[in-house]
Short mmCIF file of C-alpha atoms in Angstrom, two decimals:
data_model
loop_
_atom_site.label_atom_id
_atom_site.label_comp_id
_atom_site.label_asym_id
_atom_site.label_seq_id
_atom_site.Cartn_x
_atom_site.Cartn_y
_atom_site.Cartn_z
CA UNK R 1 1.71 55.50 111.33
CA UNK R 2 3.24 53.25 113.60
CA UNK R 3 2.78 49.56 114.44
CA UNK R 4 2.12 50.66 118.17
CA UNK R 5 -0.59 52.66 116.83
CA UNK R 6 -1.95 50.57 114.62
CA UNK R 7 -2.23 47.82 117.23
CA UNK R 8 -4.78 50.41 119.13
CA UNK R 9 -6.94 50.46 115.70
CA UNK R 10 -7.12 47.46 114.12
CA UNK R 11 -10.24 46.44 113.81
CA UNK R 12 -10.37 44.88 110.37
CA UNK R 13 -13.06 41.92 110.28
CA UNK R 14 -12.36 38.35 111.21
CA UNK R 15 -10.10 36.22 108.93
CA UNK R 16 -11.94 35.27 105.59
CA UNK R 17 -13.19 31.53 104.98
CA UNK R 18 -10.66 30.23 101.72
CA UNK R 19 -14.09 30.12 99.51
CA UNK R 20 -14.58 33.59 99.56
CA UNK R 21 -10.69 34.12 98.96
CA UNK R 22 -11.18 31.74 95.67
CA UNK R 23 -14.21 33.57 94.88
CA UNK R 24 -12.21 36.49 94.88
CA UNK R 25 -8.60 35.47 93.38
CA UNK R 26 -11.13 34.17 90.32
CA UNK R 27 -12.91 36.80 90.03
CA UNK R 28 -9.74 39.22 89.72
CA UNK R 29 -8.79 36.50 87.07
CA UNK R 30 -11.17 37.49 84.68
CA UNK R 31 -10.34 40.91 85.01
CA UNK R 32 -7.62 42.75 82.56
CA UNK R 33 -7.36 45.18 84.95
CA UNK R 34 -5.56 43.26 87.57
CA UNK R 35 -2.57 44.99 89.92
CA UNK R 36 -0.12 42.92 91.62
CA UNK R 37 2.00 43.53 94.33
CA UNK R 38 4.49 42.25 97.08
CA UNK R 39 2.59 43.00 100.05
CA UNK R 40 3.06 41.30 103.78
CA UNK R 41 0.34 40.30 105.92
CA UNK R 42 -0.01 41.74 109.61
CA UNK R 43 -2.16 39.26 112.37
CA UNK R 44 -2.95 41.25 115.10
CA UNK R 45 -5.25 38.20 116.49
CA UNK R 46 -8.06 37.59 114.83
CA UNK R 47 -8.05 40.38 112.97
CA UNK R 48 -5.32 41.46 109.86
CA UNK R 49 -4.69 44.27 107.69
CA UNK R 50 -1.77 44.44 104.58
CA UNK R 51 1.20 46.64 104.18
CA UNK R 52 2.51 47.04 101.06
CA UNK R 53 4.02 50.16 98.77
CA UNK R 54 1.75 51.66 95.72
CA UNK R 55 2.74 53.89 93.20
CA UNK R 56 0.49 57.60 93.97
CA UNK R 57 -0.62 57.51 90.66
CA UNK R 58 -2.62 53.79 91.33
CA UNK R 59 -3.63 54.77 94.67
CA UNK R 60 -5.46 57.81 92.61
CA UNK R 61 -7.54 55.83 90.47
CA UNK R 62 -8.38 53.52 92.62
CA UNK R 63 -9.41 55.98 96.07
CA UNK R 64 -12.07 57.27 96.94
CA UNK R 65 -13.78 58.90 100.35
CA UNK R 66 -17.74 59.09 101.40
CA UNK R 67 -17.73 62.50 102.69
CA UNK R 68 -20.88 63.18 105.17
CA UNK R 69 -22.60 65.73 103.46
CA UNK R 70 -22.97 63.55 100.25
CA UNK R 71 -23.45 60.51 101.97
CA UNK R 72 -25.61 61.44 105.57
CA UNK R 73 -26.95 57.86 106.03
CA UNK R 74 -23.15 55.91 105.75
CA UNK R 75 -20.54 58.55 105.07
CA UNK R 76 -18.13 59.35 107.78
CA UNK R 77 -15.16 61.36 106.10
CA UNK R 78 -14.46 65.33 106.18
CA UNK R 79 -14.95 67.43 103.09
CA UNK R 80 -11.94 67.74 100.93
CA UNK R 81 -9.61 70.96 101.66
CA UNK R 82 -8.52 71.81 97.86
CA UNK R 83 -6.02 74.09 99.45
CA UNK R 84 -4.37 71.79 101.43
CA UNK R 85 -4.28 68.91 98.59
CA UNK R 86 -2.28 71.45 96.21
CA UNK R 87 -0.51 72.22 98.41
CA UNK R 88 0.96 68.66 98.56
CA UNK R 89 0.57 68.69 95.12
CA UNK R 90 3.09 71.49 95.04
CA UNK R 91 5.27 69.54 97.55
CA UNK R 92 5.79 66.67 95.64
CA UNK R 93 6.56 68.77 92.38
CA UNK R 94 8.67 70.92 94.11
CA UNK R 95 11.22 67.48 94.69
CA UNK R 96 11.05 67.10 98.23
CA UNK R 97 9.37 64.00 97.42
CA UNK R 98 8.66 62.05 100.49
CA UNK R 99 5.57 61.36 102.48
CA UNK R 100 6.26 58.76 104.60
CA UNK R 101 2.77 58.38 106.31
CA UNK R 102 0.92 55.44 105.60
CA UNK R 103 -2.64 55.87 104.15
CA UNK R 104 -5.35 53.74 105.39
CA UNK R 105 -7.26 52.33 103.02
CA UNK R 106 -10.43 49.54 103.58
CA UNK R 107 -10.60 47.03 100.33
CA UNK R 108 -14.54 47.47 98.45
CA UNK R 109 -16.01 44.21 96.85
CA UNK R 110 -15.37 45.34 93.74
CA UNK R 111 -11.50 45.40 93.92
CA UNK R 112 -11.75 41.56 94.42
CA UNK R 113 -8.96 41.54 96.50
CA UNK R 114 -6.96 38.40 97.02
CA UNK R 115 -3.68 37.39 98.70
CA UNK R 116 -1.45 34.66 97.56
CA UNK R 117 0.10 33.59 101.14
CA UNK R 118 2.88 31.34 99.01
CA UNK R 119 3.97 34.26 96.78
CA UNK R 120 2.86 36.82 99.23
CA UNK R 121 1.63 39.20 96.40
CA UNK R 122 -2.00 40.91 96.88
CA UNK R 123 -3.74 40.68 93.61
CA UNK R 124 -6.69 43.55 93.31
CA UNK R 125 -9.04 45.22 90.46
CA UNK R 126 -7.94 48.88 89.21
CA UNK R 127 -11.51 49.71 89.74
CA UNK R 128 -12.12 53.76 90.43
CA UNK R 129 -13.66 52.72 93.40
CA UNK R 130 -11.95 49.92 94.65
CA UNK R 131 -11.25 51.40 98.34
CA UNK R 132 -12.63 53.61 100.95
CA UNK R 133 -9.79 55.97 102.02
CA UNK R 134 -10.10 55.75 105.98
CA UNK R 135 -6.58 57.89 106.49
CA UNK R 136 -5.05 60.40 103.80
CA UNK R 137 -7.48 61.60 101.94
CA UNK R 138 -5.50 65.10 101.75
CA UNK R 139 -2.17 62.99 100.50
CA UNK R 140 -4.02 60.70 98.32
CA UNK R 141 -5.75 63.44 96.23
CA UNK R 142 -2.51 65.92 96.54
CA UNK R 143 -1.06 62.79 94.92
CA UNK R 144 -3.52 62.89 92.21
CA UNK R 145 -3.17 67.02 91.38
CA UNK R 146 0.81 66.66 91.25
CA UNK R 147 3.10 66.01 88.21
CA UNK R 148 4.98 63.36 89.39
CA UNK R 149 4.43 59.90 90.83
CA UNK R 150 6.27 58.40 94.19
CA UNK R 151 5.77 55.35 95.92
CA UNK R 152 3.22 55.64 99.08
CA UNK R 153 3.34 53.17 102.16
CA UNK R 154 0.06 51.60 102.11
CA UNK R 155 -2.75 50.05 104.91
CA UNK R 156 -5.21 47.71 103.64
CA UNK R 157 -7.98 46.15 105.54
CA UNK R 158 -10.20 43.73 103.99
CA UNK R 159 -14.29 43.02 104.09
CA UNK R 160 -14.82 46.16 106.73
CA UNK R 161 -18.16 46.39 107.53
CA UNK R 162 -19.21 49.83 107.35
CA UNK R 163 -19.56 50.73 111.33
CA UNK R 164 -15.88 49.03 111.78
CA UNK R 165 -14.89 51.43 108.75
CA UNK R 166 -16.01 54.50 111.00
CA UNK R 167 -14.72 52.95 113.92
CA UNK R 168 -11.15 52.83 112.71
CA UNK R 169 -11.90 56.38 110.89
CA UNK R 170 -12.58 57.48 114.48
CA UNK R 171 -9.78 55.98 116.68
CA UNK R 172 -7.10 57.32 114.28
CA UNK R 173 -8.54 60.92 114.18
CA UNK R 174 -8.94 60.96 118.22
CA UNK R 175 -5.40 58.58 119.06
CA UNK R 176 -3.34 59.61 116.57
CA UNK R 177 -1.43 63.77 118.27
CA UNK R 178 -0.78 66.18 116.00
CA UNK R 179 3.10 67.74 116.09
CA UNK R 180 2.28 71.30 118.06
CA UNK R 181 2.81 74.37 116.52
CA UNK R 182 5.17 75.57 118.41
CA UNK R 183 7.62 72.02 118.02
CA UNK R 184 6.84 73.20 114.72
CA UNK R 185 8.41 76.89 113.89
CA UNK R 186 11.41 75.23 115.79
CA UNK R 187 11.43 71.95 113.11
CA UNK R 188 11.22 74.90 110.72
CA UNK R 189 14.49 76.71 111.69
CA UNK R 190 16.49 73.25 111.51
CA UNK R 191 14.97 72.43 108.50
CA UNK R 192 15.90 75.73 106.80
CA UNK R 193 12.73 76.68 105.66
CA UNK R 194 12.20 79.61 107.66
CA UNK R 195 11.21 83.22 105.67
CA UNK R 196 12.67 86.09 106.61
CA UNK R 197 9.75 87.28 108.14
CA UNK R 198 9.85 84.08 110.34
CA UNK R 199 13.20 84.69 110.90
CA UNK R 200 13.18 87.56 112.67
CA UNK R 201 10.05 86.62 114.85
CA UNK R 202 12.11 83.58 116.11
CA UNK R 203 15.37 85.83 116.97
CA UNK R 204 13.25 88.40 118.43
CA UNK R 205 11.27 85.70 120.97
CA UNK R 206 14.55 83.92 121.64
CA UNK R 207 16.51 87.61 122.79
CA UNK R 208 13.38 87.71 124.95
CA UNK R 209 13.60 84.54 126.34
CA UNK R 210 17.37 84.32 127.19
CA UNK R 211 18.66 88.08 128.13
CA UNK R 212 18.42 89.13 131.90
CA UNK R 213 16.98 92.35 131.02
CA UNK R 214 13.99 90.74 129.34
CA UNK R 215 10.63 91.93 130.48
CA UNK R 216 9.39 88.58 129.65
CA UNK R 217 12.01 86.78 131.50
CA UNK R 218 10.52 83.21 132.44
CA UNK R 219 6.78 84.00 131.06
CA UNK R 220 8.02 82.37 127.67
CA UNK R 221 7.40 78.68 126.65
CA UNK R 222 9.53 77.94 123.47
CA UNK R 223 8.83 74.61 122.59
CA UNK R 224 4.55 73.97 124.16
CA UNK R 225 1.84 75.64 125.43
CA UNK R 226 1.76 76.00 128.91
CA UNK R 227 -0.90 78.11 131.26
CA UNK R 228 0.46 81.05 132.42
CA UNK R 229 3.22 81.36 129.69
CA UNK R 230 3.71 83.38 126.24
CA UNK R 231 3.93 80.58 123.74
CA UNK R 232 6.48 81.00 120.39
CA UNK R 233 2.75 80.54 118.71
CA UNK R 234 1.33 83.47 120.56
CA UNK R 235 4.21 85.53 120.39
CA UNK R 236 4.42 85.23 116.73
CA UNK R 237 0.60 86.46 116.12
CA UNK R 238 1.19 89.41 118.36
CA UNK R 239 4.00 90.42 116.69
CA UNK R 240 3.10 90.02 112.73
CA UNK R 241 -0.02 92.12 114.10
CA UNK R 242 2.18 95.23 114.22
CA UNK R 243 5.32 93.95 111.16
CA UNK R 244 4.91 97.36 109.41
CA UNK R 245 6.52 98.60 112.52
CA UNK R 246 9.87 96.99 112.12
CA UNK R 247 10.45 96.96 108.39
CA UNK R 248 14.21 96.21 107.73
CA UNK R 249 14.79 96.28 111.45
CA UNK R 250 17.32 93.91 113.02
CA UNK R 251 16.48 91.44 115.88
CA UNK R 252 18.56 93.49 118.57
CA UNK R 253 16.54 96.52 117.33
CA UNK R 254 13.23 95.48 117.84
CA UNK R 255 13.96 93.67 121.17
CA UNK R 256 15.24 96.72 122.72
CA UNK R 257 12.18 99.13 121.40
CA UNK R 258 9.43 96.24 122.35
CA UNK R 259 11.68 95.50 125.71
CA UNK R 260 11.02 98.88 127.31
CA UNK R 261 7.38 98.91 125.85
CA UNK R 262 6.23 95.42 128.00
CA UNK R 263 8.39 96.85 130.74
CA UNK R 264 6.47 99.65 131.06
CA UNK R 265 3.61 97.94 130.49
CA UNK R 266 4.27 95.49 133.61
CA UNK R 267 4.58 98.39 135.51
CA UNK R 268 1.23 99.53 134.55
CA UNK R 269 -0.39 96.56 135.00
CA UNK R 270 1.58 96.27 138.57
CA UNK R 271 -0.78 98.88 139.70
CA UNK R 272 -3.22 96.32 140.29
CA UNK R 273 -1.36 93.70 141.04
CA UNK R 274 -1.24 92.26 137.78
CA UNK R 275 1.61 92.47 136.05
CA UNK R 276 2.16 88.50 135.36
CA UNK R 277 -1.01 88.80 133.60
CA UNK R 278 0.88 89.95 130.54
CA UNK R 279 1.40 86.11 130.02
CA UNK R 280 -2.29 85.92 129.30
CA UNK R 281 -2.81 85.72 125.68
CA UNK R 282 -5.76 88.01 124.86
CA UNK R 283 -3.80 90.76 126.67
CA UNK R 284 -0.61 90.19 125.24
CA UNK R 285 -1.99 90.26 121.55
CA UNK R 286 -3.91 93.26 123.20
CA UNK R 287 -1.19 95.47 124.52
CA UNK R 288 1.19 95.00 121.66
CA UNK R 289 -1.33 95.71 118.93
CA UNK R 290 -1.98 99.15 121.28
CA UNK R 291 2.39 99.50 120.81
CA UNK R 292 2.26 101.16 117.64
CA UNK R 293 -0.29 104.15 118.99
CA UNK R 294 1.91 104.19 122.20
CA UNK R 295 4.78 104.80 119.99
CA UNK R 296 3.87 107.24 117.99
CA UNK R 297 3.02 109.41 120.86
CA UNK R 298 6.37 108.74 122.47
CA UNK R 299 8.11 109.48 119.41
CA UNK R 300 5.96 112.93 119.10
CA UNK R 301 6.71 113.77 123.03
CA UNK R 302 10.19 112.53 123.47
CA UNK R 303 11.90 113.10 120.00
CA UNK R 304 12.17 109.29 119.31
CA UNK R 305 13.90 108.09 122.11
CA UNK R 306 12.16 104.75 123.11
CA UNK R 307 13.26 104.26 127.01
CA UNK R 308 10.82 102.70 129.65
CA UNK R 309 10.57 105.79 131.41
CA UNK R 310 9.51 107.73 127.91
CA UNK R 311 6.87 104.63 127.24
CA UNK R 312 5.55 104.80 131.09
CA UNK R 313 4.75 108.62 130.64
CA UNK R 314 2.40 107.43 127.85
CA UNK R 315 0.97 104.37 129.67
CA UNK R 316 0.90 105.04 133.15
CA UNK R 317 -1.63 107.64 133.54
CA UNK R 318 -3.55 104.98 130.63
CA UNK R 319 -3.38 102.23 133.19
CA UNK R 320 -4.24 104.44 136.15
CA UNK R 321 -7.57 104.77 134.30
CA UNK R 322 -8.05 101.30 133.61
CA UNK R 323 -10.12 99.39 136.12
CA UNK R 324 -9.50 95.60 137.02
CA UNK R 325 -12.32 94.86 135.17
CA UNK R 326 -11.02 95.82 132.21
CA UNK R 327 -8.40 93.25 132.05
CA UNK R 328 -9.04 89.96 130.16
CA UNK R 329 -11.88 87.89 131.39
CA UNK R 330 -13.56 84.28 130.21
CA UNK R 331 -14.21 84.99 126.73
CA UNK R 332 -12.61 87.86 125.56
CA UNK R 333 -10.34 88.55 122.87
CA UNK R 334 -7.53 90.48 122.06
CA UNK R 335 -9.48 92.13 119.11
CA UNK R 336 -12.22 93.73 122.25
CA UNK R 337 -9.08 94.32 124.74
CA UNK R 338 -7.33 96.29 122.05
CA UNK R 339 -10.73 98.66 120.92
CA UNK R 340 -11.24 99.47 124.28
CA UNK R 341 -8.28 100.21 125.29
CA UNK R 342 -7.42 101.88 122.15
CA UNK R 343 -10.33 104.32 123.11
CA UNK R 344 -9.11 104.47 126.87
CA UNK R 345 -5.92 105.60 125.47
CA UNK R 346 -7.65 108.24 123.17
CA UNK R 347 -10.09 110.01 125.34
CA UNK R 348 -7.03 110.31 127.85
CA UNK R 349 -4.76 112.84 125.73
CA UNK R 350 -7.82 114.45 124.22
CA UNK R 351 -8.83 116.06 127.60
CA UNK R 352 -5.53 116.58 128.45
CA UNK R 353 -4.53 118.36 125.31
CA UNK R 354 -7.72 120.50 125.52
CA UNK R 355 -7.05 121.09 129.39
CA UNK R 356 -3.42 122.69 128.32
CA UNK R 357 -4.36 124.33 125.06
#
């Protein structure tokens, strides 16, 4: 988290008098189970919090959260995701090693926190419940399921009042914007993480945004979502809908089957004046989960050969029967587009096989 950011939430109580910091620092004295450490202490006006580094391995035994649904009348956190704490679990073991996030934490009364301005070390019990995580729950308890121990930036307020505890819970979930998706799968690429399955997807949706001949030519959006635009996101979904298509096929060789398929399917959709509307995302996860039936047929009528002109003999006498209100509307998804049209498609070459029988 940054400072900028953490100027917008601090709202950590009013400086302490120095009798309840004595009460404190001799309190902690009596204790065995005193931690010390460097830390430095941020005024924001009247208000401070401390930044300082902690071993994982302290911050779980000393962490804990007050989810909601164990706490209605004062808790304020969100249930723990197991998943997604192995998962950093697994991170950490695997050696990447570095989670450079700062958790948020809000000091108890019972970790008898104290700072020694002269030293500038921050003396507190190792209490199990010695502070309220506000921010990083997920990390703090990933830190606790993993093998190994690394150092965690750290955020300590001291003597929160509950409500200023939710407060600050609240303006970091609602400031604080998440990295999109589709800045994501690019991060991915660069970072070299990519499967092969991703792989693929992401040379497939850049040969369609960057060839001439693309039927998608300036109705993709790479890097963001954007209204009126096929996001890398989107795309992606669509695509791993209908994978067992293109097993061991090459980027060049999928682009070139799919190209003439959402060709022809513009073309369709041109006959009522739609044919941007492919851009829409219910009908683009729509139409390409309908490819592999379209296929099939052209591969049965036209001995394989995947041209636009082969695909519009399928889907042009499809679209002819489709009516404009059969094309996405407020609400609809891609699962209802595809059963109906999936039907629409059906019915059509049933009567016309029995009509030529």
């Amino acid at each position: 988290m940054d400072r900028d950011t953490l100027s917008d939430i601090a709202e950590s109580a009013p400086l302490t008098d120095e009798g309840a910091e004595c009460r404190a620092a001799a309190a902690a004295a009596t204790d065995k189970n005193v931690i010390s450490a460097p830390a430095q202490l941020v005024s924001q006006g009247k208000h401070r919090f401390y930044a300082l580094v902690l071993p994982s391995s302290l911050l779980a035994d000393t962490c804990v959260v007050e989810p909601r649904v164990e706490n209605p009348l004062e808790g304020f956190q969100r249930l723990l995701d197991e998943k997604r704490a192995k998962s950093i679990a697994r991170y950490i073991d695997a050696g990447f090693g570095t989670v450079p996030g700062a958790v948020v934490l809000s000091a108890q009364s019972r970790a008898y926190m104290h700072y020694d301005r002269a030293t500038g070390a921050l003396t507190f019990r190792q209490d199990p419940r010695a502070f309220l995580i506000i921010d990083g729950q997920h990390r703090v308890f990933g830190f606790k399921l993993a093998k190994h121990a690394v150092d965690v930036p750290v955020v300590i307020y001291n003597r929160l009042k509950r409500s200023e505890e939710c407060r600050l819970f609240m303006d970091i979930n609602t400031k604080q914007r998440p990295v999109p998706n589709e800045l994501l799968l690019d991060i991915r690429r660069l970072s070299e993480v990519e499967t092969q399955a991703d792989a693929l997807l992401h040379d497939v949706f850049d040969l369609f945004h960057t060839r001439d001949d693309s039927a998608l030519k300036g109705l993709l959006s790479p890097a963001e979502r954007r209204k009126g635009t096929i996001s890398r996101v989107t795309f992606n979904a669509a695509l791993r809908s209908i994978k067992g298509a293109f097993i061991d096929a090459r980027a060049e060789e999928v682009y070139g089957v799919l190209n003439g398929y959402y060709r022809a399917c513009r073309h369709g959709l041109g006959l009522h004046n739609a044919d941007e509307q492919i851009a829409h995302p219910a009908l683009f996860k729509a139409l390409t989960l309908l490819f592999t039936n379209v296929a099939e047929r052209v591969a049965d009528r036209h001995a394989g050969k995947y041209t636009v002109a082969n695909f519009e003999d399928v889907l042009i006498p499809f679209f002819k029967r489709l009516k404009k209100s059969d094309l996405p509307r407020a609400g609809m998804t891609h699962v209802a587009l595809h059963e109906h049209y999936g039907k629409a498609l059906s019915a059509g070459f049933l009567i016309k096989q029995w009509l030529f029988a």
